[in-house]
XYZ file of C-alpha atoms in Angstrom:
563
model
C 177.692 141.669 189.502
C 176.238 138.836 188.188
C 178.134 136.349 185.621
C 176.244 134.450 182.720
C 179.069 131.870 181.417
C 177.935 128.652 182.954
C 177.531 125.626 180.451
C 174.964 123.631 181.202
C 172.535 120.706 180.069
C 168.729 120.932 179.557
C 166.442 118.103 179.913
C 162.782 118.321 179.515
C 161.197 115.445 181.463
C 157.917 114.386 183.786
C 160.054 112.263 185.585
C 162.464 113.802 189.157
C 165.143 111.719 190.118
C 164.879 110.331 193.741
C 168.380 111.982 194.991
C 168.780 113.541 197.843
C 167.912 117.326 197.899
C 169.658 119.643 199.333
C 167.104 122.794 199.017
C 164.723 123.687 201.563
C 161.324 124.236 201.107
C 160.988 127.869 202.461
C 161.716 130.365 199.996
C 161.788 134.181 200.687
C 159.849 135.994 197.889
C 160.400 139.809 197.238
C 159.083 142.369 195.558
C 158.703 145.742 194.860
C 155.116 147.329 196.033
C 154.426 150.840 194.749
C 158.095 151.212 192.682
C 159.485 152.032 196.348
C 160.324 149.774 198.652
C 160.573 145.592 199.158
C 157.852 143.273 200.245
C 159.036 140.235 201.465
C 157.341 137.088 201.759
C 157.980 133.573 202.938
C 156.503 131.088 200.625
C 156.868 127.205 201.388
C 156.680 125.060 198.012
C 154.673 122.113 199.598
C 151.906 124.590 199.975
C 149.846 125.961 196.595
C 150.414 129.612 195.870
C 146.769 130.892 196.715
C 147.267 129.979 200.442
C 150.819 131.908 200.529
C 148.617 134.841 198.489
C 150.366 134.471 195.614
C 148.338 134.517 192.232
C 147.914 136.286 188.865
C 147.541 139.347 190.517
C 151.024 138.888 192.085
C 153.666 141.081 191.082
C 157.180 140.251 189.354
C 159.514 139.262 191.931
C 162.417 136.864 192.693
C 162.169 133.669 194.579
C 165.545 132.922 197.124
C 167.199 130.956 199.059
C 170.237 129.623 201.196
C 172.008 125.954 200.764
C 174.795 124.061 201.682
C 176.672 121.407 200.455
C 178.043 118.747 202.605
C 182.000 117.780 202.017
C 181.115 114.253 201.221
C 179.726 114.999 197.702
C 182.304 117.364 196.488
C 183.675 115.031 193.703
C 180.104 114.849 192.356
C 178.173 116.479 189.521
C 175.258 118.122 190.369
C 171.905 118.533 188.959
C 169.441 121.543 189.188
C 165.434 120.261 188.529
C 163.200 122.944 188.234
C 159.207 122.340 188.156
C 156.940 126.110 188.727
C 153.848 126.687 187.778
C 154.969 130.362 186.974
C 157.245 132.020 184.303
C 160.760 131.911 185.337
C 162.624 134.603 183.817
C 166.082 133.618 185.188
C 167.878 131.654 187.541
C 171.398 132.517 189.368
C 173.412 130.296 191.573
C 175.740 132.368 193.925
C 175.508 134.966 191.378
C 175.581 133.280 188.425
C 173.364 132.925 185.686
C 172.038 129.112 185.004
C 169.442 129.392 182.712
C 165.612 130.853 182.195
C 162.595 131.864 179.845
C 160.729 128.622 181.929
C 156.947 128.409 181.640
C 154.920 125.706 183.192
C 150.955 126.198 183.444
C 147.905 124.655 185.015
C 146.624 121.547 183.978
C 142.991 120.797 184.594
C 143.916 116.939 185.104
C 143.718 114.381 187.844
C 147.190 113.597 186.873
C 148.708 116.281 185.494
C 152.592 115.928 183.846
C 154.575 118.886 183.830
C 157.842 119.685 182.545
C 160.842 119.531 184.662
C 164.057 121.623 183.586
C 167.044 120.236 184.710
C 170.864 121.944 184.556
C 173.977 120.210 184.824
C 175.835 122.875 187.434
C 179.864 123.200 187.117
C 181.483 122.158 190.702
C 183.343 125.611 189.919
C 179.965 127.631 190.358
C 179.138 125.915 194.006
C 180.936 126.370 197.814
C 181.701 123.173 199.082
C 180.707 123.047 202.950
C 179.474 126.774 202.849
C 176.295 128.765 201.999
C 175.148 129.116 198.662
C 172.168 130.977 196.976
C 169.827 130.495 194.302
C 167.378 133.271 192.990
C 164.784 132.993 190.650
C 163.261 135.827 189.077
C 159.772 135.020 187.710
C 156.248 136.178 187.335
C 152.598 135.264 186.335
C 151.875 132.561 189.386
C 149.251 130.095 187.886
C 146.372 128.687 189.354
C 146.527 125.462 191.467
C 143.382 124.599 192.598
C 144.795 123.965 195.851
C 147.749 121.159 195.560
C 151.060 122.492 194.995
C 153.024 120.720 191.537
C 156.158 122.911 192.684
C 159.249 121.522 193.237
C 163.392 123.162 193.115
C 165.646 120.415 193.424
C 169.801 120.207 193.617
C 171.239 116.833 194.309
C 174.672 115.125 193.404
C 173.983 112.624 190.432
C 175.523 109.525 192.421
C 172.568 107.397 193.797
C 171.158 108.335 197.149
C 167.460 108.464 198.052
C 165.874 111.241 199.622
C 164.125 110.763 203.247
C 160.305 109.938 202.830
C 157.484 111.018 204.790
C 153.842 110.568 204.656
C 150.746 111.912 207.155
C 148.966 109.322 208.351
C 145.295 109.440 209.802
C 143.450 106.749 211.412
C 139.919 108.579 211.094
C 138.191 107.731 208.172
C 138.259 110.673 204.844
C 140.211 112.858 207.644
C 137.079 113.801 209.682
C 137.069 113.839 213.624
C 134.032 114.159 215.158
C 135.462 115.620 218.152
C 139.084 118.026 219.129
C 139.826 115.161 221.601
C 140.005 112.317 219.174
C 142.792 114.309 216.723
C 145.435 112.343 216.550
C 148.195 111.377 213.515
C 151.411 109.388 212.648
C 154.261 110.622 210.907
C 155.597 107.642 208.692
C 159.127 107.876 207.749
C 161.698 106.337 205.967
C 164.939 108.439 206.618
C 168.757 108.471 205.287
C 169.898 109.463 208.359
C 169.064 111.259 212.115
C 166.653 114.259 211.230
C 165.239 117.359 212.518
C 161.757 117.481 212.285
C 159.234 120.614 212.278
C 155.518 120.485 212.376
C 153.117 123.141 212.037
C 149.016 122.743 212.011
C 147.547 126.098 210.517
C 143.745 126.979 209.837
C 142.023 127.589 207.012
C 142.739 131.461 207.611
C 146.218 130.445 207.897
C 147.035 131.690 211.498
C 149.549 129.120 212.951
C 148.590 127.484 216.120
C 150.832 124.453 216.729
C 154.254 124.153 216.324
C 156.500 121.258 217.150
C 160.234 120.484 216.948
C 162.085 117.045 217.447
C 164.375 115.209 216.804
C 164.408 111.446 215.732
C 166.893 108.990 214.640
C 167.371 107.616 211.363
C 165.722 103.717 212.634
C 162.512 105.622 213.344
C 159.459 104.388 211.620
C 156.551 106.117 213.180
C 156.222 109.794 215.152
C 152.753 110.465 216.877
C 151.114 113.458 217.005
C 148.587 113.867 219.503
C 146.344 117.061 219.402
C 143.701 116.075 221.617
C 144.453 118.651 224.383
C 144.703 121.357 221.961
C 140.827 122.460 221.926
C 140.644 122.672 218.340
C 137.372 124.500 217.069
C 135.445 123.101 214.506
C 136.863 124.107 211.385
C 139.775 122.791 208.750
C 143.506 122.457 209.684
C 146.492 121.891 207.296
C 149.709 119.682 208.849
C 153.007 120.801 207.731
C 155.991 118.938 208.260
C 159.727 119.310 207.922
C 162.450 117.415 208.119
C 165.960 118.335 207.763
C 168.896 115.527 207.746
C 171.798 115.241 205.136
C 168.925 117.150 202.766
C 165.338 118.379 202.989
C 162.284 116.278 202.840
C 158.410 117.051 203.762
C 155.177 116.642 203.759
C 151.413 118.283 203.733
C 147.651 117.216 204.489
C 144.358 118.634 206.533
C 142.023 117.181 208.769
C 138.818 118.357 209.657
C 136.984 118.322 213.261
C 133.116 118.641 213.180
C 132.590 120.555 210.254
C 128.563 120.238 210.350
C 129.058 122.626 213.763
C 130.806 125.090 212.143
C 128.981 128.195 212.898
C 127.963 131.261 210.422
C 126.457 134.825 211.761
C 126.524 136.290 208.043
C 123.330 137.542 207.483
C 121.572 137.952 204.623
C 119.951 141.478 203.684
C 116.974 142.626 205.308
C 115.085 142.648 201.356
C 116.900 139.143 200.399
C 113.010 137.643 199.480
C 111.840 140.636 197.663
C 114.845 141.399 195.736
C 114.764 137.820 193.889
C 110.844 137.678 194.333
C 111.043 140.675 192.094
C 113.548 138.861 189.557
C 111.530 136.234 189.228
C 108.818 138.272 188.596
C 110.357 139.835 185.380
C 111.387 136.357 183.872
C 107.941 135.607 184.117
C 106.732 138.574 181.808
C 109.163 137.294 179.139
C 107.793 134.288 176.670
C 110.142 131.335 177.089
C 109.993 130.280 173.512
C 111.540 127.148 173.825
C 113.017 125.558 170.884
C 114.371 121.613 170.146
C 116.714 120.781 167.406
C 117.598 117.222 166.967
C 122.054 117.260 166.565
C 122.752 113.371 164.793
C 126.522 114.317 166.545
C 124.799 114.143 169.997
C 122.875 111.242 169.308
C 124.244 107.858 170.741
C 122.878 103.987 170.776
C 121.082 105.003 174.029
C 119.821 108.648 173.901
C 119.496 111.144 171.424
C 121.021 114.694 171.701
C 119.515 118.457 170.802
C 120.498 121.563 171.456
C 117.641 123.605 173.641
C 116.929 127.427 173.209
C 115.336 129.557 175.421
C 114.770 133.043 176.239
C 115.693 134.059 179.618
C 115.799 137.592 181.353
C 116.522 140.989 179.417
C 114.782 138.949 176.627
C 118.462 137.247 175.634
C 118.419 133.522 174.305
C 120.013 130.344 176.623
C 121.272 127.129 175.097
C 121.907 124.095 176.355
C 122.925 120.825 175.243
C 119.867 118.482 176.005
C 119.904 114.072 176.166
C 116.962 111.767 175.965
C 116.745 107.984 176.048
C 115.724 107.109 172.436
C 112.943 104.050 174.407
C 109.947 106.532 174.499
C 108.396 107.081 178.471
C 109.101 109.581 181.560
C 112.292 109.753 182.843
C 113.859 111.536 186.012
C 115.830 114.540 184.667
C 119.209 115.781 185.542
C 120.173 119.438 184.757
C 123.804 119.975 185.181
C 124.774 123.859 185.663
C 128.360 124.838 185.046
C 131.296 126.376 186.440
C 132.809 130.177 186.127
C 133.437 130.384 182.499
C 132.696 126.486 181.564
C 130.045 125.902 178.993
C 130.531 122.075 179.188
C 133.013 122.060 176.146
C 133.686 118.509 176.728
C 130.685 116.472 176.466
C 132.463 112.914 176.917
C 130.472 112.443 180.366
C 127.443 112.980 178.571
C 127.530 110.428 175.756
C 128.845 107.988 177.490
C 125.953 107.381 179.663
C 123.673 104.269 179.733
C 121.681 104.813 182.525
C 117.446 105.837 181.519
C 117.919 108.861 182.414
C 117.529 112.693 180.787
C 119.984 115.065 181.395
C 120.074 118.963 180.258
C 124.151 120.392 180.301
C 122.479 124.285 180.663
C 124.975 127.572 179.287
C 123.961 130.473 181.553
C 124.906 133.484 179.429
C 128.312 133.922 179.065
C 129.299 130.055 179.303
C 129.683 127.804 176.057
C 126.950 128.021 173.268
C 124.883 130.769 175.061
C 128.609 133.455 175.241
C 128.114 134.276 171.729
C 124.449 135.704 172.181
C 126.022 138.275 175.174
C 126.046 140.820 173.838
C 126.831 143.488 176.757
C 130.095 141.626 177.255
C 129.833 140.226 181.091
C 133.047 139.035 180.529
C 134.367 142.621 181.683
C 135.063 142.264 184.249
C 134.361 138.798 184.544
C 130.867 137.586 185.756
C 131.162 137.911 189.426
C 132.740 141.621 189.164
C 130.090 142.717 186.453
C 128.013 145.600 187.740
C 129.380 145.261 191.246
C 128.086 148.281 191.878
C 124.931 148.069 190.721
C 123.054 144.836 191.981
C 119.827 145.069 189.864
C 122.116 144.559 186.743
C 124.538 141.720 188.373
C 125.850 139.360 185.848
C 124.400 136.759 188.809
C 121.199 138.123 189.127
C 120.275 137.280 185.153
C 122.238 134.172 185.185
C 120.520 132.607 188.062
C 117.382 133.841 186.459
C 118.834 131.563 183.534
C 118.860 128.431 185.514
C 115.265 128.620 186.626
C 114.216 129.616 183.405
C 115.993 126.146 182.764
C 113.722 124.456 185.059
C 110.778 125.614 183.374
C 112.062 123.587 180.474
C 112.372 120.201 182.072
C 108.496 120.503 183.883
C 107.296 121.797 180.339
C 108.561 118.656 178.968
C 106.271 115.331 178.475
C 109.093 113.054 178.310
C 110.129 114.312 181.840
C 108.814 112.976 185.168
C 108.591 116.203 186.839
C 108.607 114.420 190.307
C 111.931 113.750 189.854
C 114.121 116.908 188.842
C 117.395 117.224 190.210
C 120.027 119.647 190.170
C 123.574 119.529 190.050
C 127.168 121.052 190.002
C 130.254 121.682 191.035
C 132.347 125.414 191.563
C 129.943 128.522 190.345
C 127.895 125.262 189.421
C 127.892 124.242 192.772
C 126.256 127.587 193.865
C 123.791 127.654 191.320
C 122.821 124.251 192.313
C 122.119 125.462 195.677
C 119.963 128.474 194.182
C 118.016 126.288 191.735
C 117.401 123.945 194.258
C 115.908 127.074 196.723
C 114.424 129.434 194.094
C 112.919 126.459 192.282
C 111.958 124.420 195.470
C 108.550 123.137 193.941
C 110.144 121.508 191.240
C 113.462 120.389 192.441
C 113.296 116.664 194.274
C 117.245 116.196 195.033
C 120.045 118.416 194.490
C 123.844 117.822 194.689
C 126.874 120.333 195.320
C 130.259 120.439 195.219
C 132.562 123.274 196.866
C 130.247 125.915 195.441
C 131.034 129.539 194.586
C 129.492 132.344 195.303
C 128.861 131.315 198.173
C 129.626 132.671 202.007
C 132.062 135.066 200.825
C 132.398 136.384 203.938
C 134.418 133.851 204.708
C 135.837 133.382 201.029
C 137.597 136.611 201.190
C 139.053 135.232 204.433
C 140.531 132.516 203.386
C 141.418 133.065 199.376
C 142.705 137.175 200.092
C 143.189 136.953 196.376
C 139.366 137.622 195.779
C 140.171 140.770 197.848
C 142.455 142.138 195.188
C 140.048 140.902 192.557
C 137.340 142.971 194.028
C 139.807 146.260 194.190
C 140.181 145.745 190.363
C 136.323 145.664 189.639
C 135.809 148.702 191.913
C 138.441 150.273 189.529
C 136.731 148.833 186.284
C 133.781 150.536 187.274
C 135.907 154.165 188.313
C 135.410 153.162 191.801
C 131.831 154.181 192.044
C 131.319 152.751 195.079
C 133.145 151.731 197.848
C 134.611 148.396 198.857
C 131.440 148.273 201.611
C 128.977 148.751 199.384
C 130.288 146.460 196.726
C 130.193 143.302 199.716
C 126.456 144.825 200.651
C 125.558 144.296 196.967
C 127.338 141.234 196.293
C 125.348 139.428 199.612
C 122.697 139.457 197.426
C 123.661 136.663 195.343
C 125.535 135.017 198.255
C 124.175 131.344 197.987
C 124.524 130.602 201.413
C 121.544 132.896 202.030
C 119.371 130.544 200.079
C 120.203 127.009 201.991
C 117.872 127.560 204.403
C 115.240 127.491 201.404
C 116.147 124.191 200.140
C 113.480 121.242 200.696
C 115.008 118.164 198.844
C 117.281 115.762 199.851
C 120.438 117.083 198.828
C 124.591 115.707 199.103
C 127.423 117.843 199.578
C 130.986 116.863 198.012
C 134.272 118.533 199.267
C 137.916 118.039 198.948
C 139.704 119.036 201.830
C 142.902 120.602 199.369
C 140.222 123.115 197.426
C 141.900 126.607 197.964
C 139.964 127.836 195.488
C 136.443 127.168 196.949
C 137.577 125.613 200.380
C 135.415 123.312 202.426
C 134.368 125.737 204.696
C 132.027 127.781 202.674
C 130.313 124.671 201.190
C 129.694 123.435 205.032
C 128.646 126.801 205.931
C 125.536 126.830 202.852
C 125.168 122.861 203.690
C 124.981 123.657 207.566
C 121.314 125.878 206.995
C 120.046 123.314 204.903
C 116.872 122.192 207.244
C 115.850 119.118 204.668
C 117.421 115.209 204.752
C 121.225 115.707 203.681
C 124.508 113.871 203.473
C 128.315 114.837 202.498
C 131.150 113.231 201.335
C 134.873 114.469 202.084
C 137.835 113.405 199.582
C 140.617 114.149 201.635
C 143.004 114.299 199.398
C 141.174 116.209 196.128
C 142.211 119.857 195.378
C 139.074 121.973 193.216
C 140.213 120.173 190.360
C 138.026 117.126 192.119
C 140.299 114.172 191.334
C 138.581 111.273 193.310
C 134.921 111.990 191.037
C 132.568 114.394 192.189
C 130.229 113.995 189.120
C 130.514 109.845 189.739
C 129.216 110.318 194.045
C 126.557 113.196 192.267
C 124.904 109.856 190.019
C 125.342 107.307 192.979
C 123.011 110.197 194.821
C 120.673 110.462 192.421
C 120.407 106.870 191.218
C 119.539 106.179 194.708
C 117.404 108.997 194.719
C 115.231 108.489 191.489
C 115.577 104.724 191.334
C 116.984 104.927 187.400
């Protein structure tokens, strides 16, 4: 039975206390599957919830597990800090109910603040010196991009720092060129004598490296050496930890010789005629494109205009479009978005100062061009509409949209269409890589980061989410096809198919944290690319892209167009 007469105090704050915690990080997550029996899960909160395969799609469930308390803080108070990006509907402690109705959601920041709960728990609640238990019944697991924000903390209020430990690599951005070169240090600052565990995983999350020691509380540094482990070429995520009068821990990757990873996916046998054919019907339609000055657009050095254009299926594309006010040719930038993203914030674009044209382009369905839709593509979402159906993919008309876009910049006099580059990061990323091959004559340089779709062979590997997410378009569409043939259809507007096609310079940007478009399928597409090419790794950046993607992207291209 549980109770529910615990006073308590509530604090909302962005700031965690530096106590000692005495919760693990492995939880045990459980669930009921099919209303008949329990699925349980470990789930580690250093790690986001898309690696564990836990999203949206994730069913209610309760989040557990085991603590002690050591004898030497039973005159304390103690203090419960809860930080989830889910919705907690309640929490118990040894059966008793502490509080609920929590909701903390993604934050598209480089710094994002989110609310910690905190609960002031009765000693008369807790075992001294024995096990206790915690459960947390919640729902709706957010997005993370690929860094977890979790934390559950319970420390005693008197002043005691937790244990510290950071990964440490020698090898600049994380990269090793070679298996026998992987080596890293453990840098510690501990309370006391600790127990340390250390797991390195792959990107597909098998487990193969585990080590256990133990190290005394004067120890600074702990070396791991890896060289003799024959690591492929691929990512790997280090896990570690530690365990002394509390629990402390840390997370990074590494990657060794990415530019060998190696891709068999191949691309259908009618790849060339299926788009030559798309292309073929955006030329029968008139572009009629249209320029209308917007005085909210305009800065000191460019003026702004919205563009219109008709695109495929005869439906009209906007875009938001900048032009130094000096009159002359200027390189042009064209900027395609990501899944859903219709460049709603346009601070990066009027802030520029650089001679230089730039056109922020709304496939259908994205920002100023969503309203024209009007066979709803958002149902079931762009990448799921018509899954069964290829000829009437929500991709096929939208990257007919981008090169339709294209067509705008050489048709303009105030462009210099020798220099036409294309850029952008998530779907944006992808379509970059499909302008830049479908639109080869025109593009000069083209710049990516972790792109989407794009080697989703390898996608659904990694992120088993998008497996689910393709089960729930199959039933959208009253399954009328099978999970097969939906993969067959959607290889068609895999971007990694058109790589090979790609003749300008172009830079790749990855952050080795992206779970949501991890590094591996952007350095499987940049791996085919057969022209001059470069990439940049931000060890440390999630998808949200917190070091700068679009800042590297106009270094490229500055260096690239001379502007």
């Amino acid at each position: 039975m549980k109770l529910r007469y615990v006073f308590l105090v509530l604090v909302f704050s962005v700031f965690s206390i530096k106590a000692q915690n005495l919760l693990p990080f492995n939880w045990e997550f459980s669930y009921k599957k099919d209303s008949v029996f329990t699925v349980n899960n470990n789930v580690n909160l250093l790690l986001s919830w898309e690696r564990q395969g836990l999203s949206y799609l994730t069913p209610s469930g309760k989040l557990s597990t085991r603590f002690k308390i050591p004898k030497n803080t039973n005159k304390a108070s103690y203090i419960l800090e809860v930080c989830l990006l889910l919705d907690v509907k309640d929490i118990y402690i040894n059966g008793v109910y502490i509080g609920g109705d929590i909701s903390n959601k993604f934050k598209w920041s480089a710094n994002p603040k989110y609310n910690i709960t905190k609960f002031k728990i009765p000693n008369d609640v807790l075992f001294i010196d024995k096990e206790n238990t915690i459960e947390i019944n919640c729902s709706n697991f957010s997005y993370t991009g690929g860094k977890s924000h979790n934390s559950v903390k319970f420390y005693a209020e008197y002043k005691f720092d937790n244990s510290k430990i950071e990964i440490s690599f020698n090898s600049e951005n994380h990269l090793f060129e070679k298996s026998s070169e992987v080596l890293f240090n453990l840098n510690m600052n501990l309370n006391s004598d600790a127990e340390l565990d250390i797991f390195i995983r792959n990107d597909f999350a098998d487990t193969l490296f585990v080590k256990n020691a133990f190290v005394k509380k004067n120890t600074k540094h702990f070396r791991i050496d890896l060289s003799k482990e024959n690591l492929a070429p691929g990512f790997y995520e280090v896990i570690v930890n530690a365990k002394n009068m509390g629990f402390s821990g840390a997370v990074s990757w590494f990657t060794v010789n990415p530019t060998k990873i190696k891709n068999t996916y191949n691309k259908p046998a009618d790849f060339n005629q299926f788009w030559d054919i798309a292309i073929a019907e955006l030329k029968t339609i008139p572009p009629n494109f249209k320029v209308k000055k917007i005085d909210s657009l305009c800065t000191s050095k460019r003026d702004g205009f919205i563009v219109e254009m008709k695109s495929i299926n005869n439906l009209t594309i906007r875009g938001y479009y900048f032009v130094p006010k000096q009159k002359g040719k200027y390189p042009a930038l064209l900027n395609l978005p990501g899944y859903g993203y219709g460049f709603e914030n346009l601070d990066e674009f009027l802030t520029v100062d650089e001679d230089v044209i730039e056109l922020a382009f709304c496939v259908r369905g994205h920002g100023i061009s969503d309203k024209i839709v009007e066979d709803k593509l958002e149902s079931p979402g762009f990448f799921g509409h018509q899954i069964c159906n290829k000829e009437e993919s929500a991709y096929r008309q939208i990257y007919m949209d981008c090169i339709r876009a294209v067509e705008f910049l050489v048709s303009r006099e105030e462009v210099d269409s020798s220099k036409i580059g294309v850029l952008g990061g998530s779907q944006g990323g992808g379509l970059a890589l499909m302008t830049a091959s479908l639109a080869s004559k025109s593009i000069s340089a083209c710049a990516y980061f972790d792109p989407f779709p794009t080697d989703l062979k390898n996608h659904l590997r990694i992120r088993k989410l998008i497996n689910g997410e393709i089960e729930g378009f199959l039933n959208f569409y009253n399954n009328s096809c099978d999970f097969k043939t939906a993969m067959n259809n959607l290889n068609y507007i895999d971007t990694i198919h058109f790589a090979k096609m790609i003749k300008c310079p172009t830079l790749y940007i990855t952050g080795l944290f992206d779970d949501d478009c991890p590094p591996r399928i952007g350095f499987s597409a940049y791996n085919k690319i057969k022209s001059e090419k470069k990439f940049k790794i931000f060890p440390n950046d999630s998808h949200i892209g917190e070091s700068g993607s679009k800042k590297e992207m106009m270094a490229f291209f500055k260096d690239q167009f001379k502007f």
